[in-house]
Short mmCIF file of C-alpha atoms in Angstrom, two decimals:
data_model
loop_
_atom_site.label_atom_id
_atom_site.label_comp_id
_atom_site.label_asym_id
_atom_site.label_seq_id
_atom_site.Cartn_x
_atom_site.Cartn_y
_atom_site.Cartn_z
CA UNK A 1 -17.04 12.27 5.99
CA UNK A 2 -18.92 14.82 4.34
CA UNK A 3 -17.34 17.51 1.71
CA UNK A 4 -18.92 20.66 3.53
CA UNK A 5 -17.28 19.34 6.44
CA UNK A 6 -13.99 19.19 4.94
CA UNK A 7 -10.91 21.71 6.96
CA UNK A 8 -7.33 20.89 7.15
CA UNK A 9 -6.43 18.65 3.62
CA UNK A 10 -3.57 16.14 5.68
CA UNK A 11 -5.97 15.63 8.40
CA UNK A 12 -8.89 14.35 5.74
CA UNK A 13 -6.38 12.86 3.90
CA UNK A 14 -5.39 10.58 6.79
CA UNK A 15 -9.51 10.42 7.66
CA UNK A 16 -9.86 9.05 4.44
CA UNK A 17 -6.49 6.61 4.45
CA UNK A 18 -7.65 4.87 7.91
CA UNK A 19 -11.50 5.12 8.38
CA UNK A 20 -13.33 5.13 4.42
CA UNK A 21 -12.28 1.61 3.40
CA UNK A 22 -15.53 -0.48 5.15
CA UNK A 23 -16.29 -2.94 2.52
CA UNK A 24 -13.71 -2.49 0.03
CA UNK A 25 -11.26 -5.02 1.26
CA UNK A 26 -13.64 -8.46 0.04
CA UNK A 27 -11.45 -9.24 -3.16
CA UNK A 28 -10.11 -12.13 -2.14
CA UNK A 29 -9.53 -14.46 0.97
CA UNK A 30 -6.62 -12.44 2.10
CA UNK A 31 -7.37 -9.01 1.74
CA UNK A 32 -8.26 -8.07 5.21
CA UNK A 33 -5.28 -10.15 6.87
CA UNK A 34 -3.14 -7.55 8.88
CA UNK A 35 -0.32 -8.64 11.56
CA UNK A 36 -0.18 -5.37 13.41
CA UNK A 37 -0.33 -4.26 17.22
CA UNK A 38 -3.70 -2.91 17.72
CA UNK A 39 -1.96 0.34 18.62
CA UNK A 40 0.04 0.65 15.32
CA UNK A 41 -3.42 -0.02 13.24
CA UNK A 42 -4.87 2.25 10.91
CA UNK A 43 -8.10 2.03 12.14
CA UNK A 44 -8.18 0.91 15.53
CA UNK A 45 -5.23 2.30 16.77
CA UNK A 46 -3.96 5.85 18.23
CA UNK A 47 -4.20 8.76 15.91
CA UNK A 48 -0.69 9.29 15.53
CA UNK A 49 2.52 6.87 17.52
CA UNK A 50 6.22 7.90 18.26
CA UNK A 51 8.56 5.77 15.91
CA UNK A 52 12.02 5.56 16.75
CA UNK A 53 15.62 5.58 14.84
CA UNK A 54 18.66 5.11 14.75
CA UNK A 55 21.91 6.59 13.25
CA UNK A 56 23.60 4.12 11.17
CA UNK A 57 27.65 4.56 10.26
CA UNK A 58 28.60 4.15 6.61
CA UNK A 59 29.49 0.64 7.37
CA UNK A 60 26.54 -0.78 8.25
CA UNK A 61 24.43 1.06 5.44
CA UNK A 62 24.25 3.95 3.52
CA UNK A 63 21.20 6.16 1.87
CA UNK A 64 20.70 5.77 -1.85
CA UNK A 65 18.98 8.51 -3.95
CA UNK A 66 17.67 8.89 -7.49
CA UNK A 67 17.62 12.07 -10.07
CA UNK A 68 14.72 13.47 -8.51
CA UNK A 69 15.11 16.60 -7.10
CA UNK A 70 14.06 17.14 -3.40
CA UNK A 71 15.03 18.41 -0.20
CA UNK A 72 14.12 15.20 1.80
CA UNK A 73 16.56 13.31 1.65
CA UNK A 74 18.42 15.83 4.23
CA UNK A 75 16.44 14.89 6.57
CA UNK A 76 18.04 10.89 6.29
CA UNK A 77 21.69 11.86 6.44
CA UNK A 78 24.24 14.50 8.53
CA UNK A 79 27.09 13.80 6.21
CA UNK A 80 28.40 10.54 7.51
CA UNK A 81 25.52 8.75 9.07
CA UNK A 82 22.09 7.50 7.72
CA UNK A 83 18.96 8.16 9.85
CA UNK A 84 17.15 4.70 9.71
CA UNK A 85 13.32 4.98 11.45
CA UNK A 86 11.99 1.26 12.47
CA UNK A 87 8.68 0.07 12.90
CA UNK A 88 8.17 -0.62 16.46
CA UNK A 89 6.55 -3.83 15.55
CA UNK A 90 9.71 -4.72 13.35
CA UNK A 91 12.03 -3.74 15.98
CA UNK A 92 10.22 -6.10 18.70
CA UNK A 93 10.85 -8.96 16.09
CA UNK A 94 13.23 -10.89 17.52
CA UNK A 95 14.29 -12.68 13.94
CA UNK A 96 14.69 -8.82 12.06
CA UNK A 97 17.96 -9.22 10.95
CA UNK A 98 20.77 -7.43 12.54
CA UNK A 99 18.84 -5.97 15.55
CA UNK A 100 22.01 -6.84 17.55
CA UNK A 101 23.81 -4.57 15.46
CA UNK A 102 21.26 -2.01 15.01
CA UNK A 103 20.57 -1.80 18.56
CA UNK A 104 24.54 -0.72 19.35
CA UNK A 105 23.78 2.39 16.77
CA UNK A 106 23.32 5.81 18.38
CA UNK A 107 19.54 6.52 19.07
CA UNK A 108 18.01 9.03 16.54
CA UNK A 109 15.49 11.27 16.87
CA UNK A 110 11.70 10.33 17.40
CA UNK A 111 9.68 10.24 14.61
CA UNK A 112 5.54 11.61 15.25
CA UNK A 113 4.07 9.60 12.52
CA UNK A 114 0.14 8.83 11.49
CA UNK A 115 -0.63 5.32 9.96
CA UNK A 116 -1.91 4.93 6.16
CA UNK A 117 -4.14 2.98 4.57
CA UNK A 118 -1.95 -0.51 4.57
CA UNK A 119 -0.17 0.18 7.50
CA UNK A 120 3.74 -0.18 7.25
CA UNK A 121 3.44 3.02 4.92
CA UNK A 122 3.17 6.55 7.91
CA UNK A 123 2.99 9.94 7.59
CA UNK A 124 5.75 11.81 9.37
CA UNK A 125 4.30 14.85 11.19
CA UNK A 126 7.05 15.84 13.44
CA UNK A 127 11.17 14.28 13.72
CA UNK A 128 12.24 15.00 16.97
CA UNK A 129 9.53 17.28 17.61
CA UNK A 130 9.84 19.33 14.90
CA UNK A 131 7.84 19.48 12.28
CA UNK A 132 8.84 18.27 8.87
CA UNK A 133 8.58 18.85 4.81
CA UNK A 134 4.94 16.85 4.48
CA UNK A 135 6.04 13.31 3.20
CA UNK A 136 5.50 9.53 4.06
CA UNK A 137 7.86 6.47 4.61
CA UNK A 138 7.48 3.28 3.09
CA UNK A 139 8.81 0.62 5.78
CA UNK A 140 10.53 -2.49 6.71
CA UNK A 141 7.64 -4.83 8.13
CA UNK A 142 8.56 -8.25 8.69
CA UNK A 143 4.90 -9.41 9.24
CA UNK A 144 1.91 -10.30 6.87
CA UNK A 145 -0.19 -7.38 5.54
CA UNK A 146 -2.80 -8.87 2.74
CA UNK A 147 -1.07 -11.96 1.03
CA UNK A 148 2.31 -10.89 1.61
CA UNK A 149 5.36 -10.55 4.55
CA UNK A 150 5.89 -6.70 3.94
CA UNK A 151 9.78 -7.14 3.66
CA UNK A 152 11.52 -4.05 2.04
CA UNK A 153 15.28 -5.65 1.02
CA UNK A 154 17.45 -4.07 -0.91
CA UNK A 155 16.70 -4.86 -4.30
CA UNK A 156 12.98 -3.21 -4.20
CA UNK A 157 14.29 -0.23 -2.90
CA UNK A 158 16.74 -0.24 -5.90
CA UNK A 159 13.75 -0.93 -8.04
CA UNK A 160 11.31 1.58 -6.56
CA UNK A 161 13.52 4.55 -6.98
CA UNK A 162 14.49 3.57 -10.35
CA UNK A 163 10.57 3.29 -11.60
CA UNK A 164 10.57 6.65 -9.96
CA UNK A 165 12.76 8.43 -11.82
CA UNK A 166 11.27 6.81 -14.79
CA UNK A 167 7.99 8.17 -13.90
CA UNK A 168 9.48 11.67 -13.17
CA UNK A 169 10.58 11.41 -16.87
CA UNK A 170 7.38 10.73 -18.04
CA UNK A 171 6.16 13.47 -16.32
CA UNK A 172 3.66 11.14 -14.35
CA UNK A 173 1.31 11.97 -11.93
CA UNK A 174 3.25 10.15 -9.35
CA UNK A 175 3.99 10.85 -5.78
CA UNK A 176 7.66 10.72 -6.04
CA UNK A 177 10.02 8.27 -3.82
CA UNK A 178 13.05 10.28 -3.87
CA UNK A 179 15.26 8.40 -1.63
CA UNK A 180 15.51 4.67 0.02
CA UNK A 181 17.86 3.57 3.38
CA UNK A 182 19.69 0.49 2.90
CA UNK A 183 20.96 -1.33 6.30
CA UNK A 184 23.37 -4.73 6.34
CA UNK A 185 24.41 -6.26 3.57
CA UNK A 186 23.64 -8.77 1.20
CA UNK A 187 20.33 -10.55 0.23
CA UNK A 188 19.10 -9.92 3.62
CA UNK A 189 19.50 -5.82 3.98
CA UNK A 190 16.78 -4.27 4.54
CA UNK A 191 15.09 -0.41 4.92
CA UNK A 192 13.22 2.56 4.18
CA UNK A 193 11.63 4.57 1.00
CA UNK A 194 10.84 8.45 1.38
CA UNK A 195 8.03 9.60 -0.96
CA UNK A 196 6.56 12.60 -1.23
CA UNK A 197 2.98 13.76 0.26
CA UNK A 198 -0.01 14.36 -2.24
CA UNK A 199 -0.46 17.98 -2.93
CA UNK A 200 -1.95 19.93 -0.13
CA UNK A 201 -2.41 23.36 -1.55
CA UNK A 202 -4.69 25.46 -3.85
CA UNK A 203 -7.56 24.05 -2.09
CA UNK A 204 -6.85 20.38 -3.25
CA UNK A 205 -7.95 17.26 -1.14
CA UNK A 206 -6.27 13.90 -2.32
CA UNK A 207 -8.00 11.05 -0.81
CA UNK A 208 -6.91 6.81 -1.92
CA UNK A 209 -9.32 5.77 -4.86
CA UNK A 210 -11.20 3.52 -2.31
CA UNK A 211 -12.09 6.64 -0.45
CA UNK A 212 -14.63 7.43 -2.94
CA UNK A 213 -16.52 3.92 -2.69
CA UNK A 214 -15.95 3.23 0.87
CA UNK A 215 -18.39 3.66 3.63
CA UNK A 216 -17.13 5.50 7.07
CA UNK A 217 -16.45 2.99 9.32
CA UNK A 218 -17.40 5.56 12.04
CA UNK A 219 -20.27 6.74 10.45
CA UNK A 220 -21.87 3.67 7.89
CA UNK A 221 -24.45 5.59 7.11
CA UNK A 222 -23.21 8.81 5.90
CA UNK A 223 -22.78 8.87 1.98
CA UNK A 224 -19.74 7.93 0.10
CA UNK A 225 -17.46 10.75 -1.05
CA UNK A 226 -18.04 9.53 -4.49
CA UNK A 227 -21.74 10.57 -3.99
CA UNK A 228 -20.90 13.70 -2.94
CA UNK A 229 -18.93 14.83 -5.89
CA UNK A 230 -21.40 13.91 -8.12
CA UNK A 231 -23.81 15.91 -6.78
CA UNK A 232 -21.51 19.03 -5.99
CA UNK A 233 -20.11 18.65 -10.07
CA UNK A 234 -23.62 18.70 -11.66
CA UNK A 235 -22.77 16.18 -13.86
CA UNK A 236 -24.32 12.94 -15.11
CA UNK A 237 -22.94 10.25 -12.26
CA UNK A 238 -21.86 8.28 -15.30
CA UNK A 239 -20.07 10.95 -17.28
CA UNK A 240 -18.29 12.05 -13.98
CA UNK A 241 -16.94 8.70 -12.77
CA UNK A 242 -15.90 7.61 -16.46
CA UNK A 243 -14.44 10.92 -17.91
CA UNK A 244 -12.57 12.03 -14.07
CA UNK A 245 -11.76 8.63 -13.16
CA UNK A 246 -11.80 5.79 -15.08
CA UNK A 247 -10.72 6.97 -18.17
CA UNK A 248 -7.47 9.15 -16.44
CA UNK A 249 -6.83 6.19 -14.07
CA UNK A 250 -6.40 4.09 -17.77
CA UNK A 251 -4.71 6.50 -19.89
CA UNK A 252 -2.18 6.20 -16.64
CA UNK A 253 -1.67 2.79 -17.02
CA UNK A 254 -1.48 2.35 -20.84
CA UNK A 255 0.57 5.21 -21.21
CA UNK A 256 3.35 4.25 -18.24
CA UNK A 257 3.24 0.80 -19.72
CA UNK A 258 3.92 1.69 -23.48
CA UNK A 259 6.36 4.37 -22.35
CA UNK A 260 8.29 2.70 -19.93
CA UNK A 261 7.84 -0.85 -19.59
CA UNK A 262 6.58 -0.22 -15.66
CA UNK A 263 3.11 -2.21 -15.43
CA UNK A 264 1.31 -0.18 -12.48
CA UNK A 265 -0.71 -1.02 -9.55
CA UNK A 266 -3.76 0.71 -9.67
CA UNK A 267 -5.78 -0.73 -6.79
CA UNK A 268 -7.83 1.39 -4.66
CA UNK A 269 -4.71 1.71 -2.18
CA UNK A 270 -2.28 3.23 -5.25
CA UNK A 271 -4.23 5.38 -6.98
CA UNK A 272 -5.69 8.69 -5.65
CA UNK A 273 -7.31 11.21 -6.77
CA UNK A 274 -7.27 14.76 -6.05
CA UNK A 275 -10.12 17.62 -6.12
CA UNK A 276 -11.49 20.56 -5.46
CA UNK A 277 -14.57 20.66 -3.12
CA UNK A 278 -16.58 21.95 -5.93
CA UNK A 279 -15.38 19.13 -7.96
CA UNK A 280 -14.57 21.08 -10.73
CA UNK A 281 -10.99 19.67 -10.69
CA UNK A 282 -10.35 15.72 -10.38
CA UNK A 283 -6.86 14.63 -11.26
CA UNK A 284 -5.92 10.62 -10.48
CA UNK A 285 -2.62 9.90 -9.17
CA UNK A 286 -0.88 7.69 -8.08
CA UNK A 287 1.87 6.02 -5.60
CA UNK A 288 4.06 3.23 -4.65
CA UNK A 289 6.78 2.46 -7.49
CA UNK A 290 7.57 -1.19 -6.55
CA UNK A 291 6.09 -2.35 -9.61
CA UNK A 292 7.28 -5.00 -12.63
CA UNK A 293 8.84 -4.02 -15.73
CA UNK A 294 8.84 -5.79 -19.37
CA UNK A 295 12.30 -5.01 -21.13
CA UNK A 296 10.68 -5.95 -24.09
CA UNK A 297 9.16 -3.21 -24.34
CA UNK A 298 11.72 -0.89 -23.62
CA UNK A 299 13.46 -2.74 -26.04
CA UNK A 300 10.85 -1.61 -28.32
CA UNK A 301 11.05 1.68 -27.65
CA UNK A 302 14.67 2.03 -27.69
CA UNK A 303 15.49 2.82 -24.31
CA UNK A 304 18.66 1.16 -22.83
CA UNK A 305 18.74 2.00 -19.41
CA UNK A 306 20.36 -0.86 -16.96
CA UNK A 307 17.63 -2.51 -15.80
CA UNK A 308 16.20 -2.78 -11.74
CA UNK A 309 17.65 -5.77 -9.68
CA UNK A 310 13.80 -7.36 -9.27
CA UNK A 311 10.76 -7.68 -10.25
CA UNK A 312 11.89 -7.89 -14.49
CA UNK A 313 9.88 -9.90 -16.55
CA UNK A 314 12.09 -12.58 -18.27
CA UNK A 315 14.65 -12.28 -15.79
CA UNK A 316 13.97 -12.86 -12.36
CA UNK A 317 10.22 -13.17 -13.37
CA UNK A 318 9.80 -15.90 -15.46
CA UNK A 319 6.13 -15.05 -16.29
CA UNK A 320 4.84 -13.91 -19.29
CA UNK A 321 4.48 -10.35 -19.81
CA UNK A 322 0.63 -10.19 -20.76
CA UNK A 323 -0.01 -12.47 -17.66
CA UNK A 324 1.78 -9.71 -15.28
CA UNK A 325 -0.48 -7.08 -17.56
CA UNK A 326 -3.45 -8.80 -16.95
CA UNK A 327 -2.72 -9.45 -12.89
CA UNK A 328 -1.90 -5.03 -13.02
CA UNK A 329 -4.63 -3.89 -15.17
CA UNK A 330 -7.66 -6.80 -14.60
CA UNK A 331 -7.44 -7.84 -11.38
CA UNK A 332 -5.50 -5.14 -9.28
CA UNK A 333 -7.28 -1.78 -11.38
CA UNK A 334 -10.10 -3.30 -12.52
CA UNK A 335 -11.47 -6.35 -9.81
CA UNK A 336 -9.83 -4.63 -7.14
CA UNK A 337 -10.89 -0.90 -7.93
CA UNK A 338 -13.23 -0.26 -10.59
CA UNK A 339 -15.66 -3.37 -9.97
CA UNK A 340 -16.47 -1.67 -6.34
CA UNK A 341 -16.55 1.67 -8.00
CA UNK A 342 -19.13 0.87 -11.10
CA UNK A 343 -21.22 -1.43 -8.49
CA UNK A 344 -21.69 1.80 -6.36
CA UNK A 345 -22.33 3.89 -8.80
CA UNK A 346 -25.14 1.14 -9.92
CA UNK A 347 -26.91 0.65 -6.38
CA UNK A 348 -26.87 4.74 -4.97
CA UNK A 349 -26.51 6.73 -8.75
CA UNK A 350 -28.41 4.83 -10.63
CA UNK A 351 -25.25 4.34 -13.21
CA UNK A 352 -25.26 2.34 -16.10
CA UNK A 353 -22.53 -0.05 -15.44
CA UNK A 354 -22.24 -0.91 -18.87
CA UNK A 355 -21.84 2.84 -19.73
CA UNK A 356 -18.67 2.60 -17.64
CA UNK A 357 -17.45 -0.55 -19.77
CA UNK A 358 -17.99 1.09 -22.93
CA UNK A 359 -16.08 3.89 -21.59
CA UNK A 360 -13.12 2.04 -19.97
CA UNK A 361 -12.81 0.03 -23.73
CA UNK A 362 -12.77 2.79 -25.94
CA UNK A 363 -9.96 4.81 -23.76
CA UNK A 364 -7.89 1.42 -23.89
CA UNK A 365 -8.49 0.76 -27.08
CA UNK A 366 -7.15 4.70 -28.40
CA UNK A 367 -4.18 4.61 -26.25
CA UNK A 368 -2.95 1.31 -26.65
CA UNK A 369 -2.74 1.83 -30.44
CA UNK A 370 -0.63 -0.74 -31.79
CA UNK A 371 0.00 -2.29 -28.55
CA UNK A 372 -3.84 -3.10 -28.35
CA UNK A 373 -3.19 -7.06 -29.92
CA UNK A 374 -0.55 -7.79 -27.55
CA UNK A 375 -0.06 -6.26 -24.37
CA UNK A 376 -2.70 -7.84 -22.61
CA UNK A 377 -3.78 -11.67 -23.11
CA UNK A 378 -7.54 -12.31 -24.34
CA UNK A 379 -8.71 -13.51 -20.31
CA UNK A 380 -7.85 -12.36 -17.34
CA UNK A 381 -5.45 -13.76 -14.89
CA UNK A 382 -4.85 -13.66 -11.11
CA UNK A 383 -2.81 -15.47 -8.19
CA UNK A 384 -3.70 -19.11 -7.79
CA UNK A 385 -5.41 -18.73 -3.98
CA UNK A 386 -4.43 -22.82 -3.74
CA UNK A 387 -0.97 -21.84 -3.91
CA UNK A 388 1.20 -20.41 -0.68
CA UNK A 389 0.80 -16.86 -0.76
CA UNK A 390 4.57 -16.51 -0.29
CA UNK A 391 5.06 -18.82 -3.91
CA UNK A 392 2.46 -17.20 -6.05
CA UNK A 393 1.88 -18.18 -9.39
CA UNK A 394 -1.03 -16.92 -11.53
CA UNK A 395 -3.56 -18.78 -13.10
CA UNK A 396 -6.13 -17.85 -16.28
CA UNK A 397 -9.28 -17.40 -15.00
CA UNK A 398 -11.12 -17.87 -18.20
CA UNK A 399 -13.06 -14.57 -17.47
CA UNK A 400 -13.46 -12.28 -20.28
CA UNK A 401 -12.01 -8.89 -19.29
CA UNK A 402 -15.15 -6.22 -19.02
CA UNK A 403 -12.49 -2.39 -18.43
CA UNK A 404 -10.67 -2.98 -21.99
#
């Protein structure tokens, strides 16, 4: 993909999501594993494939909302039902639970959506052949993307629009989820989140961080987009990618974490970043709120809120804190992300990895503050790959951290 090339920003935004992540999925032994139709996948399959849905009465579920403000969620209810879009590949399951019940529901609408980046996550362009407020739907997907089945229950809806309105307080730059469909009951209900689109306007292009590092897997030998807005800025390749990118992308982190508790997932999936085709303008964002949160330090900072049903450390999570830290910030942000980014920037620009380093350590280091000694453990850790990947557990890997 090349930047004078660029037209419509959703259509390079989905270019980007499905066909500029060759070589960036080598991180581990599962990384590449996706259980999808070959028609449903992001980069082999159609451009776009009809979804369907189904109206859902009160008793069988319900839509659940946060403070966010936002017209979407109109779009999910008439007043008494809840419009719940399905996977086609979860809906051919034979073991997703209640399909007997969910197939008795009134039909809804057909949903035109485009495939992202990991898959169960689409773009809705059109429901029932209309077109729609730009947005994408985070769904149900009882198969294995990566290391994990990509169940959505209950509880991590709960969770995800509760880290969103605590990002929305923040004033984050977060794509907000601003609504979640819950259907059936129990441990075993299951559904939908609605978060919003990246910004389309102004002349903006939002592409996923591993964009900028990927090749094109339809044209391998084009250059990266990172290499391209190097150039186009002017500026030294190593002042660019540190002051634009690494250094926002951990400010982000640090500052979410110290504010909040909520220990983000900053792989080259979740964070994005935004810019002008001159480059003059780079903003990192980023998406997806099913994250973990410490209550310790929200105890800290005084904030009482009742806490998510999942993913709390000390509660449901018995992990330590710094561990979870270490998997967020080392492994998923920095082995995941900024490892691919700095080794780039070494082989085409000529960067100075340990430039980057310096860089990354000195942000941490002035917004951690007084958090610096203890929010992160000396080494970093990751998932034990001898375990199951459904029973994780992390291990220390003895490696010395090298982006803090």
């Amino acid at each position: 993909m090349h930047l004078l090339a660029a037209a419509d920003p959703i259509e390079w935004w989905h270019a980007a999501e499905r066909y500029l992540g060759g070589g960036t999925r080598t991180y581990s032994k599962y990384a590449d594993i996706t259980d999808i139709s070959p028609v449903f996948h992001p980069q082999w399959g159609t451009r776009s494939f009809t979804m369907p849905s189904f109206w859902v009465p009160e008793t069988l579920g319900g839509l659940q909302t946060n403070s966010i403000a936002s017209a979407l969620p109109q779009l999910y209810h008439d007043g008494e039902r809840m419009l719940l879009p399905v996977h086609p590949d979860a809906l051919a399951s034979a073991d997703l639970v209640g399909r007997a019940e969910l197939l008795d529901c009134a039909p809804g609408p057909l949903f035109e959506v485009v495939p992202l980046a990991n898959a169960r996550t689409v773009f809705v362009e059109t429901i029932d052949g209309a077109a729609v407020q730009p947005h994408q739907l985070k769904l149900h997907y009882p198969r294995r993307i990566s290391r994990f089945t990509r169940r959505l229950r209950k509880p991590m809806i709960e969770l995800e629009l509760w880290v969103a309105d605590e990002l929305a307080a923040l004033n984050a730059p977060c794509l907000a989820e601003v609504c979640g469909g819950v259907f059936g009951s129990g441990s075993d209900a299951w559904g939908f989140v609605v978060r919003d689109a990246p910004p389309f306007d102004g002349g903006t292009y939002t592409v996923p961080l591993f964009a900028l590092y990927g090749n094109d897997i339809r044209a391998s030998e084009d250059p990266t987009l990172l290499e391209q807005l190097v150039e186009v800025s002017g500026v030294r390749a190593e002042t660019f990618i540190a002051d634009r990118i690494i250094s926002p992308m951990i400010r982000l982190w640090v500052r979410t974490a110290i504010s909040t508790g909520c220990l983000l997932e900053p792989h080259g999936q979740n964070a994005l970043v935004s810019f002008t085709l001159d480059a003059r303008e780079v903003e990192v964002r980023y998406r997806d709120c099913g994250v973990y949160v410490d209550p310790e330090i929200r105890r800290q900072q005084g904030l009482d809120r009742p806490l998510p049903p999942m993913n709390v450390i000390g509660n449901d999570l018995p992990v330590p804190a710094p561990h979870i830290g270490s998997l967020t910030y080392d492994s998923f942000m920095g082995h995941h992300a900024l490892d691919y980014l700095a080794e780039l920037a070494r082989k085409r620009l000529g960067a100075d990895s340990d430039v980057l380093h310096e860089a990354a350590r000195a942000t941490f280091a002035a917004e951690a503050g007084a958090f610096s000694e203890t929010l992160l453990p000396n080494t970093v850790y990751y998932y034990d790959d001898t375990a199951p990947p459904e029973k994780w557990r992390l291990v220390d890997t003895a490696r010395r951290p090298h982006w803090r």
